[in-house]
Amino acid sequence: MRMSGGVEWAVHSCVALAGVAEPVPAATLARLNDLSMTYLAKQMQSLARAGLVHSVQGKAGGYVLARPASEISVLDVVLAIEGSEPQFTCTEIRQRGPLAASPEDCLRSCAVHRAMLAAEEAWRGSLRSVTVADLVATVDRDSGPDVLARVRGWLAAPTD
């Protein structure tokens, strides 16, 4: 399973936005993580279209989470960035070539398709079970509660 870098950026941005009081401009989020503003803005727009962040217009505009961090799963973020299409598409290879099976012999999906589907369901289930709030708690536990407090403070008044 390979995901674009946009997924990582989007998840980190959601973690950074958890608990902020005021909208954070995309440029500030990009600067926080030393990322391309243009590409991060694209990810934030995808999150907004998916209803995960809310875009606030105007001079004091930016992004805020659209719902509590405990209600946004990592899978929600992945699907917003990567789309909901399955990672594996069965092309019914068993119905090709000189020993092709007939469609009547292929009423059940093949073993390869079933294995890939099971793996994707497990992967999605795992990401569905982790919320942005869980990630925040993990950062607090692993690095101390002051880390995200410093991030929130910096987002409110960025400095170099």
mmCIF file of C-alpha atoms in Angstrom:
data_model
loop_
_atom_site.group_PDB
_atom_site.id
_atom_site.type_symbol
_atom_site.label_atom_id
_atom_site.label_comp_id
_atom_site.label_asym_id
_atom_site.label_seq_id
_atom_site.Cartn_x
_atom_site.Cartn_y
_atom_site.Cartn_z
ATOM 1 C CA MET A 1 0.000 0.000 0.000
ATOM 2 C CA ARG A 2 1.514 3.281 -1.059
ATOM 3 C CA MET A 3 0.054 6.666 -0.193
ATOM 4 C CA SER A 4 1.061 10.085 -1.398
ATOM 5 C CA GLY A 5 2.995 12.470 0.807
ATOM 6 C CA GLY A 6 -0.180 14.544 0.908
ATOM 7 C CA VAL A 7 -1.685 12.037 3.337
ATOM 8 C CA GLU A 8 1.132 12.564 5.824
ATOM 9 C CA TRP A 9 0.865 16.328 5.477
ATOM 10 C CA ALA A 10 -2.902 16.270 5.878
ATOM 11 C CA VAL A 11 -2.801 14.069 8.990
ATOM 12 C CA HIS A 12 -0.095 16.234 10.585
ATOM 13 C CA SER A 13 -2.141 19.340 9.769
ATOM 14 C CA CYS A 14 -5.251 17.861 11.411
ATOM 15 C CA VAL A 15 -3.234 16.996 14.525
ATOM 16 C CA ALA A 16 -1.859 20.559 14.598
ATOM 17 C CA LEU A 17 -5.372 21.994 14.198
ATOM 18 C CA ALA A 18 -6.793 19.890 17.035
ATOM 19 C CA GLY A 19 -7.500 22.265 19.873
ATOM 20 C CA VAL A 20 -6.754 25.564 18.112
ATOM 21 C CA ALA A 21 -9.209 28.341 18.824
ATOM 22 C CA GLU A 22 -8.754 30.476 15.714
ATOM 23 C CA PRO A 23 -8.448 29.601 12.001
ATOM 24 C CA VAL A 24 -4.908 28.853 10.855
ATOM 25 C CA PRO A 25 -3.848 29.968 7.360
ATOM 26 C CA ALA A 26 -2.546 27.236 5.056
ATOM 27 C CA ALA A 27 0.666 29.242 4.676
ATOM 28 C CA THR A 28 1.227 29.033 8.435
ATOM 29 C CA LEU A 29 0.594 25.277 8.478
ATOM 30 C CA ALA A 30 2.991 24.869 5.563
ATOM 31 C CA ARG A 31 5.649 26.941 7.300
ATOM 32 C CA LEU A 32 5.261 24.962 10.524
ATOM 33 C CA ASN A 33 6.216 21.755 8.731
ATOM 34 C CA ASP A 34 8.554 23.282 6.120
ATOM 35 C CA LEU A 35 6.228 22.217 3.308
ATOM 36 C CA SER A 36 5.217 23.653 -0.024
ATOM 37 C CA MET A 37 2.381 26.126 0.537
ATOM 38 C CA THR A 38 0.814 25.349 -2.852
ATOM 39 C CA TYR A 39 0.727 21.596 -2.310
ATOM 40 C CA LEU A 40 -0.452 21.862 1.307
ATOM 41 C CA ALA A 41 -3.241 24.223 0.220
ATOM 42 C CA LYS A 42 -4.384 21.542 -2.228
ATOM 43 C CA GLN A 43 -4.512 18.977 0.593
ATOM 44 C CA MET A 44 -6.422 21.390 2.823
ATOM 45 C CA GLN A 45 -8.948 21.988 0.033
ATOM 46 C CA SER A 46 -9.450 18.219 -0.222
ATOM 47 C CA LEU A 47 -10.002 18.041 3.540
ATOM 48 C CA ALA A 48 -12.498 20.904 3.284
ATOM 49 C CA ARG A 49 -14.408 19.192 0.445
ATOM 50 C CA ALA A 50 -14.611 16.063 2.604
ATOM 51 C CA GLY A 51 -16.017 18.097 5.513
ATOM 52 C CA LEU A 52 -13.041 17.459 7.787
ATOM 53 C CA VAL A 53 -11.866 21.060 8.001
ATOM 54 C CA HIS A 54 -13.748 24.280 7.586
ATOM 55 C CA SER A 55 -12.258 27.085 5.527
ATOM 56 C CA VAL A 56 -12.768 30.536 6.999
ATOM 57 C CA GLN A 57 -12.425 33.400 4.504
ATOM 58 C CA GLY A 58 -11.085 36.869 5.179
ATOM 59 C CA LYS A 59 -8.106 38.540 6.781
ATOM 60 C CA ALA A 60 -8.287 36.322 9.876
ATOM 61 C CA GLY A 61 -9.151 33.305 7.748
ATOM 62 C CA GLY A 62 -7.660 29.880 7.528
ATOM 63 C CA TYR A 63 -8.616 26.368 8.536
ATOM 64 C CA VAL A 64 -10.163 24.807 11.617
ATOM 65 C CA LEU A 65 -11.329 21.248 12.176
ATOM 66 C CA ALA A 66 -14.958 20.927 11.112
ATOM 67 C CA ARG A 67 -15.763 18.547 13.954
ATOM 68 C CA PRO A 68 -14.075 17.324 17.112
ATOM 69 C CA ALA A 69 -10.765 15.493 16.628
ATOM 70 C CA SER A 70 -12.346 12.452 18.277
ATOM 71 C CA GLU A 71 -14.793 12.250 15.358
ATOM 72 C CA ILE A 72 -12.195 12.351 12.563
ATOM 73 C CA SER A 73 -10.499 9.047 11.797
ATOM 74 C CA VAL A 74 -7.192 8.652 10.042
ATOM 75 C CA LEU A 75 -9.144 6.770 7.369
ATOM 76 C CA ASP A 76 -11.331 9.866 6.856
ATOM 77 C CA VAL A 77 -8.180 11.865 6.108
ATOM 78 C CA VAL A 78 -6.714 9.188 3.828
ATOM 79 C CA LEU A 79 -9.954 8.941 1.826
ATOM 80 C CA ALA A 80 -10.178 12.733 1.541
ATOM 81 C CA ILE A 81 -6.688 12.877 0.031
ATOM 82 C CA GLU A 82 -6.434 9.614 -1.902
ATOM 83 C CA GLY A 83 -10.086 9.008 -2.786
ATOM 84 C CA SER A 84 -12.269 6.049 -1.947
ATOM 85 C CA GLU A 85 -11.449 3.808 -4.876
ATOM 86 C CA PRO A 86 -10.225 0.338 -3.910
ATOM 87 C CA GLN A 87 -6.471 -0.122 -4.022
ATOM 88 C CA PHE A 88 -6.778 -3.352 -6.006
ATOM 89 C CA THR A 89 -8.887 -3.861 -9.115
ATOM 90 C CA CYS A 90 -9.511 -7.400 -10.239
ATOM 91 C CA THR A 91 -9.360 -7.692 -14.038
ATOM 92 C CA GLU A 92 -10.511 -11.333 -14.088
ATOM 93 C CA ILE A 93 -7.201 -12.544 -15.456
ATOM 94 C CA ARG A 94 -8.428 -16.124 -15.025
ATOM 95 C CA GLN A 95 -10.825 -15.536 -17.935
ATOM 96 C CA ARG A 96 -7.963 -14.781 -20.344
ATOM 97 C CA GLY A 97 -5.407 -16.741 -22.278
ATOM 98 C CA PRO A 98 -5.429 -20.245 -23.734
ATOM 99 C CA LEU A 99 -6.832 -21.852 -20.556
ATOM 100 C CA ALA A 100 -9.400 -19.135 -19.842
ATOM 101 C CA ALA A 101 -12.199 -20.036 -17.462
ATOM 102 C CA SER A 102 -15.722 -19.331 -18.622
ATOM 103 C CA PRO A 103 -17.744 -16.612 -16.904
ATOM 104 C CA GLU A 104 -20.028 -19.346 -15.576
ATOM 105 C CA ASP A 105 -17.008 -20.883 -13.802
ATOM 106 C CA CYS A 106 -16.157 -17.523 -12.246
ATOM 107 C CA LEU A 107 -19.282 -16.726 -10.267
ATOM 108 C CA ARG A 108 -17.207 -16.359 -7.100
ATOM 109 C CA SER A 109 -14.353 -13.846 -7.042
ATOM 110 C CA CYS A 110 -10.921 -15.401 -7.375
ATOM 111 C CA ALA A 111 -8.623 -16.181 -4.466
ATOM 112 C CA VAL A 112 -6.297 -13.299 -5.364
ATOM 113 C CA HIS A 113 -9.174 -10.811 -5.355
ATOM 114 C CA ARG A 114 -10.483 -12.147 -2.032
ATOM 115 C CA ALA A 115 -7.020 -11.939 -0.445
ATOM 116 C CA MET A 116 -6.524 -8.364 -1.638
ATOM 117 C CA LEU A 117 -10.009 -7.355 -0.502
ATOM 118 C CA ALA A 118 -9.429 -8.854 2.949
ATOM 119 C CA ALA A 119 -6.121 -7.000 3.252
ATOM 120 C CA GLU A 120 -7.727 -3.707 2.240
ATOM 121 C CA GLU A 121 -10.604 -4.211 4.668
ATOM 122 C CA ALA A 122 -8.104 -4.856 7.475
ATOM 123 C CA TRP A 123 -6.066 -1.795 6.508
ATOM 124 C CA ARG A 124 -9.142 0.416 6.362
ATOM 125 C CA GLY A 125 -10.449 -0.977 9.640
ATOM 126 C CA SER A 126 -7.167 -0.231 11.344
ATOM 127 C CA LEU A 127 -7.113 3.375 10.095
ATOM 128 C CA ARG A 128 -10.809 3.779 10.924
ATOM 129 C CA SER A 129 -10.078 2.831 14.539
ATOM 130 C CA VAL A 130 -7.553 5.650 15.055
ATOM 131 C CA THR A 131 -8.805 9.209 15.411
ATOM 132 C CA VAL A 132 -6.993 12.520 15.239
ATOM 133 C CA ALA A 133 -7.648 12.782 18.994
ATOM 134 C CA ASP A 134 -5.879 9.428 19.466
ATOM 135 C CA LEU A 135 -2.861 10.802 17.591
ATOM 136 C CA VAL A 136 -2.889 13.935 19.762
ATOM 137 C CA ALA A 137 -2.933 11.746 22.885
ATOM 138 C CA THR A 138 -0.054 9.678 21.498
ATOM 139 C CA VAL A 139 2.037 12.782 20.811
ATOM 140 C CA ASP A 140 1.305 14.014 24.338
ATOM 141 C CA ARG A 141 2.267 10.614 25.781
ATOM 142 C CA ASP A 142 5.391 10.137 23.637
ATOM 143 C CA SER A 143 6.750 13.674 23.569
ATOM 144 C CA GLY A 144 5.036 15.409 26.461
ATOM 145 C CA PRO A 145 1.999 17.691 26.532
ATOM 146 C CA ASP A 146 4.108 20.789 25.998
ATOM 147 C CA VAL A 147 4.919 19.831 22.381
ATOM 148 C CA LEU A 148 1.435 20.376 20.983
ATOM 149 C CA ALA A 149 0.882 23.308 23.332
ATOM 150 C CA ARG A 150 3.971 24.927 21.760
ATOM 151 C CA VAL A 151 2.633 24.113 18.280
ATOM 152 C CA ARG A 152 -0.727 25.706 19.096
ATOM 153 C CA GLY A 153 1.013 28.764 20.507
ATOM 154 C CA TRP A 154 3.177 29.074 17.407
ATOM 155 C CA LEU A 155 0.150 28.688 15.121
ATOM 156 C CA ALA A 156 -1.563 31.529 16.955
ATOM 157 C CA ALA A 157 1.458 33.845 16.561
ATOM 158 C CA PRO A 158 4.040 32.334 14.174
ATOM 159 C CA THR A 159 7.669 33.253 14.659
ATOM 160 C CA ASP A 160 10.787 32.131 12.839
#
